[in-house]
CSV table of C-alpha atoms and ligand atoms in Angstrom, one decimal:
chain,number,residue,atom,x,y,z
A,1,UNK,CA,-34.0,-59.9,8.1
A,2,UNK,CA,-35.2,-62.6,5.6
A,3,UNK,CA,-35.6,-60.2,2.7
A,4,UNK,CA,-33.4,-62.0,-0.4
A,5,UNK,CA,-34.7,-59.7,-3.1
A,6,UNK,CA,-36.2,-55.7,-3.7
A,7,UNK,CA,-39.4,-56.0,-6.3
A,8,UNK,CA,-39.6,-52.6,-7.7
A,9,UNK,CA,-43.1,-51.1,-8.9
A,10,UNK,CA,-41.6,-50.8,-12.4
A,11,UNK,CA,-39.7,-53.4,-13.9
A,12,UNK,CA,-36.0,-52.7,-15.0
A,13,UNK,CA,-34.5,-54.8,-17.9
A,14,UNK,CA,-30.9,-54.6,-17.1
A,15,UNK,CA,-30.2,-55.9,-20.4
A,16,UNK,CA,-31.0,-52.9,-22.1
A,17,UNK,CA,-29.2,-50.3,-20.0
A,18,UNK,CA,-25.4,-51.6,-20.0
A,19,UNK,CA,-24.1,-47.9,-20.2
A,20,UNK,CA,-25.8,-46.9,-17.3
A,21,UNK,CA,-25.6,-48.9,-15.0
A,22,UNK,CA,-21.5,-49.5,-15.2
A,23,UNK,CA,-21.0,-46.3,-15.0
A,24,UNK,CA,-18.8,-46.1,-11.7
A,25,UNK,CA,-20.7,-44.2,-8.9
A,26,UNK,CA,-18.2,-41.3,-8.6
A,27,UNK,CA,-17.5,-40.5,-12.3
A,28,UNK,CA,-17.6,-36.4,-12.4
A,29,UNK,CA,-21.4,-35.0,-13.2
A,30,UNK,CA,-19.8,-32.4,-15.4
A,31,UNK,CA,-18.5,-34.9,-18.0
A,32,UNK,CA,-21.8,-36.4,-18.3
A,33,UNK,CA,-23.1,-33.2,-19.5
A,34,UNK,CA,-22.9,-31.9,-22.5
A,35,UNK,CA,-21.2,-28.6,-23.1
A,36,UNK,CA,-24.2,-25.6,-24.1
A,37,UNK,CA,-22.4,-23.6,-26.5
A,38,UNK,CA,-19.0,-22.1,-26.5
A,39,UNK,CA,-17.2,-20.6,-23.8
A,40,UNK,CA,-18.2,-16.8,-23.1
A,41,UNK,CA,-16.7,-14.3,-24.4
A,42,UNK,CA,-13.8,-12.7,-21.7
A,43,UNK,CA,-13.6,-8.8,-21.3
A,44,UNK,CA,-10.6,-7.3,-22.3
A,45,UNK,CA,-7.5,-7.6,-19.9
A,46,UNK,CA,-6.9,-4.2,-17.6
A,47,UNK,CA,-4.0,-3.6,-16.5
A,48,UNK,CA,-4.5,-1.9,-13.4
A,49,UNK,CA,-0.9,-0.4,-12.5
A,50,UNK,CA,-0.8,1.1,-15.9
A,51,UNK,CA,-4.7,2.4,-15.2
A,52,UNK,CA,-3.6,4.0,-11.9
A,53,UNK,CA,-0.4,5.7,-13.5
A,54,UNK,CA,-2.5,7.2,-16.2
A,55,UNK,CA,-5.2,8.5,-13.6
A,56,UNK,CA,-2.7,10.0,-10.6
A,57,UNK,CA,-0.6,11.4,-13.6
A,58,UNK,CA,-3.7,13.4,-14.4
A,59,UNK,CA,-4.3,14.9,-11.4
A,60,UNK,CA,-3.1,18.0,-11.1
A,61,UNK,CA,-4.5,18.8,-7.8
A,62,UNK,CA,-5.1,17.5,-4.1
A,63,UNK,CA,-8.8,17.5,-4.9
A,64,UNK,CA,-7.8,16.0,-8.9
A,65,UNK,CA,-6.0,13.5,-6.8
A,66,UNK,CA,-9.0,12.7,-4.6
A,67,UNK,CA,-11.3,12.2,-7.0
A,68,UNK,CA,-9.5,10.0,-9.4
A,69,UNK,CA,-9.0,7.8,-5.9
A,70,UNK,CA,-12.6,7.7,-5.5
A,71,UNK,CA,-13.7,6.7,-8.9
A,72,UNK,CA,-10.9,3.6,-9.3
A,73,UNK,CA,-12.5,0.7,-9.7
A,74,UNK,CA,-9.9,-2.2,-10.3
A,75,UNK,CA,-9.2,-2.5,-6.3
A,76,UNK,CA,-11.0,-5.4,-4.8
A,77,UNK,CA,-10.4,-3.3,-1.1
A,78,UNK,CA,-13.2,-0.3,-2.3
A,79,UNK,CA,-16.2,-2.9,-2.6
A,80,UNK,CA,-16.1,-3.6,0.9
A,81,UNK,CA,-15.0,-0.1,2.6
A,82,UNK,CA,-17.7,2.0,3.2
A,83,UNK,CA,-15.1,5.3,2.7
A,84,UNK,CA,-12.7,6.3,0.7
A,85,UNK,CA,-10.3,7.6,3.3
A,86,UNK,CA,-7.7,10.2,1.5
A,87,UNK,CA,-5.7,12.1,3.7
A,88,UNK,CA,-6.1,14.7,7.0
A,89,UNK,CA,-4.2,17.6,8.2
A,90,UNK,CA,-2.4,20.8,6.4
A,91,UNK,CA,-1.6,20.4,2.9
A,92,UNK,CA,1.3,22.7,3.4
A,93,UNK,CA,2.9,21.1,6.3
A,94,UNK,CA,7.0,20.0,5.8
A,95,UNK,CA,6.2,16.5,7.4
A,96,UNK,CA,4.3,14.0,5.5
A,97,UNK,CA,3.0,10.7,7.2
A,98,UNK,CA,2.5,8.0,5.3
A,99,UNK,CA,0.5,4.7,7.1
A,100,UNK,CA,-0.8,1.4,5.6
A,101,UNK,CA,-4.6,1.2,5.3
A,102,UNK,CA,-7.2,2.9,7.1
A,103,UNK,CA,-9.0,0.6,10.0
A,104,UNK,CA,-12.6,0.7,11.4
A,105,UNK,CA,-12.9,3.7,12.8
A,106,UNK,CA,-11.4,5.3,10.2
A,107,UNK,CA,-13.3,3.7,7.4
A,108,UNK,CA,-16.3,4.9,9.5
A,109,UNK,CA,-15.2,8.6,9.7
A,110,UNK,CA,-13.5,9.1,6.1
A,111,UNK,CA,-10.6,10.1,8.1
A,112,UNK,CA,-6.7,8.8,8.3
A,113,UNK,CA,-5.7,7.9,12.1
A,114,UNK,CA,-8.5,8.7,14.2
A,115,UNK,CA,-8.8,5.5,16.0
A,116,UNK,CA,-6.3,4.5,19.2
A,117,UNK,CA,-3.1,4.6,17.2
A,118,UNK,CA,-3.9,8.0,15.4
A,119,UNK,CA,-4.7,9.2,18.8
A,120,UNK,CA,-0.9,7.8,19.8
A,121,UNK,CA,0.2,9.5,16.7
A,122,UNK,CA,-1.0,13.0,17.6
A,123,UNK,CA,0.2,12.8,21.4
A,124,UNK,CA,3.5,11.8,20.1
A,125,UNK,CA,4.0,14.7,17.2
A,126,UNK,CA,2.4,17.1,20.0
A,127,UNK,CA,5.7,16.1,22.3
A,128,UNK,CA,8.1,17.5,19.4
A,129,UNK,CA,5.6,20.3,18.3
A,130,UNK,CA,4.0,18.8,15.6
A,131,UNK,CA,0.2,18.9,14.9
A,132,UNK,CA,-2.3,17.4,12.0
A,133,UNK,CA,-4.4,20.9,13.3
A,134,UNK,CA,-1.7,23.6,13.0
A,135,UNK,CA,-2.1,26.3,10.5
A,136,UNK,CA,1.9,27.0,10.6
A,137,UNK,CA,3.2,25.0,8.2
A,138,UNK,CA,6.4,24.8,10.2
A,139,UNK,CA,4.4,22.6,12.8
A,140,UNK,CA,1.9,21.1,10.9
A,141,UNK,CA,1.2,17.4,9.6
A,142,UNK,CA,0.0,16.0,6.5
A,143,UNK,CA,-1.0,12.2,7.0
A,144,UNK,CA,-2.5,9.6,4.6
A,145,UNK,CA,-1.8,5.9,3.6
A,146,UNK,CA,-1.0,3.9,0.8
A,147,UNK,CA,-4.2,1.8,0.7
A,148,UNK,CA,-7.5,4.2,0.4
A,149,UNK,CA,-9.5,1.1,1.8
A,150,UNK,CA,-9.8,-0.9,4.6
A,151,UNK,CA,-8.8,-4.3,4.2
A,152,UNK,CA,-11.3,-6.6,5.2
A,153,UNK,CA,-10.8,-7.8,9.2
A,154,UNK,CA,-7.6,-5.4,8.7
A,155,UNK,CA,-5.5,-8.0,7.1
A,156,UNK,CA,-2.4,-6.8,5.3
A,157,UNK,CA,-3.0,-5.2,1.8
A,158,UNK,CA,-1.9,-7.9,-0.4
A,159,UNK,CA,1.4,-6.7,-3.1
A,160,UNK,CA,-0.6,-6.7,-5.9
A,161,UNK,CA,-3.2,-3.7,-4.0
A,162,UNK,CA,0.3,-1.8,-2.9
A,163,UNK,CA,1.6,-1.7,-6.7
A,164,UNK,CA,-1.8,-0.6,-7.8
A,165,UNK,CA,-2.1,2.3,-5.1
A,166,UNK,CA,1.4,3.1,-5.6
A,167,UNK,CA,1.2,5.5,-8.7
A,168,UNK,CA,-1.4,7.8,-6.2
A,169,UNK,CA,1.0,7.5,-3.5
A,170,UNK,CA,3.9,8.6,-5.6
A,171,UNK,CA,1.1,11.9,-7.0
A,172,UNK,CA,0.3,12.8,-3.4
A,173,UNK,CA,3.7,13.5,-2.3
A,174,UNK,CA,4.4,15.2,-5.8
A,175,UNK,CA,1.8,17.1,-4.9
A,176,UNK,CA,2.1,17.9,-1.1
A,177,UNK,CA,6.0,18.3,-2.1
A,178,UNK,CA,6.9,17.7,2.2
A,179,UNK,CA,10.4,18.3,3.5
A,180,UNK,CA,10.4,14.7,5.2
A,181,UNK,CA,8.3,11.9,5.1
A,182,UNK,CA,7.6,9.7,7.7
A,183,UNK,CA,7.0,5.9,7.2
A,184,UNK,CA,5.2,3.9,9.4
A,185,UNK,CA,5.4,0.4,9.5
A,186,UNK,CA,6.1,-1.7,6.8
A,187,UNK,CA,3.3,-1.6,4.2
A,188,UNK,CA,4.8,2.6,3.6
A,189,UNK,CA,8.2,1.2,2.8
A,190,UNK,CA,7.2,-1.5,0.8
A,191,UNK,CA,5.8,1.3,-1.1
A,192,UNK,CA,8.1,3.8,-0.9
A,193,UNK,CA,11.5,1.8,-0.9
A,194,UNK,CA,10.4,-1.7,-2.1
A,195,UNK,CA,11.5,-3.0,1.1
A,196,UNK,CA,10.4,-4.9,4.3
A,197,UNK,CA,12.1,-5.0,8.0
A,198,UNK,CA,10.5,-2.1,9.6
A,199,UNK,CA,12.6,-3.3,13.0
A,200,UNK,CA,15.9,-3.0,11.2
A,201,UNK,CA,14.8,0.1,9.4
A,202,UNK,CA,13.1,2.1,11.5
A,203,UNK,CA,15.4,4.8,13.1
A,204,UNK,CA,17.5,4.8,9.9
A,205,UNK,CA,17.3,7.7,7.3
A,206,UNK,CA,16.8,6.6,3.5
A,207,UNK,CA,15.6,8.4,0.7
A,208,UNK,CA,12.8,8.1,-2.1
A,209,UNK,CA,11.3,9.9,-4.8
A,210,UNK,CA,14.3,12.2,-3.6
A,211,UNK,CA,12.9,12.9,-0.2
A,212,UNK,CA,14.5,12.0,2.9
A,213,UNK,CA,12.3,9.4,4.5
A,214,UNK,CA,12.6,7.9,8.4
A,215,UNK,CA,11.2,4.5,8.5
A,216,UNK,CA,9.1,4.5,12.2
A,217,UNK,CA,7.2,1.8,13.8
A,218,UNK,CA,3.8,1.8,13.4
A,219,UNK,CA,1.9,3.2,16.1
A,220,UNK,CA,-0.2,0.1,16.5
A,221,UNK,CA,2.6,-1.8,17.0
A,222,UNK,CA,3.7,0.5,19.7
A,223,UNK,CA,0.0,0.1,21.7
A,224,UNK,CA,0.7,-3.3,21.7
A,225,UNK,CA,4.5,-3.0,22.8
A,226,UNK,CA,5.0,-0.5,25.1
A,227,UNK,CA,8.8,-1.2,25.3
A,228,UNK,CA,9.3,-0.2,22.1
A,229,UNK,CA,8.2,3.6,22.5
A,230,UNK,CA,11.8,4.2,23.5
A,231,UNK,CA,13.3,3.4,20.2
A,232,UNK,CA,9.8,5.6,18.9
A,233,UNK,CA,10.6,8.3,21.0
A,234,UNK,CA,14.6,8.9,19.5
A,235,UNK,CA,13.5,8.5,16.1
A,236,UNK,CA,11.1,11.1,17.1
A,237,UNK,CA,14.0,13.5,18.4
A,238,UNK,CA,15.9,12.6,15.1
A,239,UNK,CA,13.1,13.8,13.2
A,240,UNK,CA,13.2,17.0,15.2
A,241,UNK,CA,16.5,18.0,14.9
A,242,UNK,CA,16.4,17.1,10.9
A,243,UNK,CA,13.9,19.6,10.8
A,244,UNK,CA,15.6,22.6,12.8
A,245,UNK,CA,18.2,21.4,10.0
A,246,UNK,CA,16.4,22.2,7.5
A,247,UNK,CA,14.8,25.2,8.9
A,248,UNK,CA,18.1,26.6,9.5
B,301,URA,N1,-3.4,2.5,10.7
B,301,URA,C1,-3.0,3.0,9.6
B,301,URA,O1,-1.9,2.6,9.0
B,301,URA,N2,-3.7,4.0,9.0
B,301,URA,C2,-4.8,4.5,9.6
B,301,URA,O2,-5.4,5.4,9.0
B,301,URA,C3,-5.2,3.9,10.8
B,301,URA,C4,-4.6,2.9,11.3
């Protein structure tokens, strides 16, 4: 283009500004700034396991239980679920389900299983006699989750939320003292038996907080493998004929 040299309005003596101008290109802006005062002051440290114990062990009630849920705070999950979803059915029923997290349309209705796979669930308790609406406690279900919340996009609760949910989990059962419970999937026996494998342990009787529990697959899994409602349907009959056990 011709142009040799770039005269600036103002003049710049490079003589006087070594520092400056060596200073490489990419050295980090933070160091060149000085610190403002010292670091803030950090909030204690919660412990939020310890928080939850001391709250469900508290509750001496379903609706105790239920509120103590509501007003826990150390879960990221409750800041973006519009409801805390806590548990449907009979109270008094022998059979206690036990799912992961609630999903859309149950954080919209405040209720547990109400979407596609709680529709699944009740047509498949209705073909052993089973029902979330009975008043007989005999035939009735009592259904919740461990996780309160809906995980954002439904993505798996993460292991520190189960350990934190996990004391409330252990109250509810205390409190609705079920024959059997029913696990589905495998955030429920993570929970309940600190294991994972729902395909090797579904169908296979185990116990915790000395209750028998059946490990099922999860009802979503089953709308999205039809095959599978086979396996679903004899664990279903070996629920059955544990409770005409027990009955008898
Ligand atoms: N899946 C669950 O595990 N729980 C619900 O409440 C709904 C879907």
């Amino acid at each position: 283009m011709g142009v040799s040299d770039w005269v600036q309005e103002d003049p710049i003596n490079r003589y006087d500004l070594p520092e400056r101008l060596e200073r490489p290109a990419t050295e980090p802006l933070a160091r060149a700034v000085p610190p403002l005062g010292p670091p803030l002051a950090q909030g204690p440290k919660v412990d939020p396991v310890a928080l939850a114990q001391t709250a469900a062990s508290a509750a001496d009630s379903l609706k105790a239980l239920c509120d103590a849920i509501a007003a826990f705070d150390h879960c990221e999950l409750k800041k973006g679920a519009r409801s805390t979803v806590f548990a449907d059915g009979n109270p008094a029923a022998r059979v206690m389900i036990l799912g992961e997290a609630p999903g859309r349309e149950e954080d919209q209705e405040g209720l547990p299983f109400v979407g596609p796979a709680g529709q699944l669930l009740d047509r498949m308790f209705e073909a052993i006699g089973l029902s979330r609406q009975s008043a007989d406690p005999a035939s009735a279900l009592y259904i919740t989750n461990v996780l309160p919340w809906r995980p954002p996009q439904n993505r798996d609760p993460l292991p520190e939320e189960i350990a934190m949910m996990r004391p409330f989990v252990e109250r509810h059962i205390a409190l609705i003292n079920p024959d059997i419970i029913v696990a589905f999937g495998n955030i429920p026996c993570l929970a309940l038996l600190n294991e994972k494998g729902i395909m090797r342990l579904r169908g296979t009787w185990t116990q915790a907080l000395n209750k028998p529990v059946l490990p099922m697959t999860h009802p979503t899994y089953l709308l999205r493998t039809p095959a599978a409602k086979r396996e679903a349907w004899a664990d279903l009959l070996a629920l059955k004929s544990r409770l005409q056990e027990i009955r008898n």
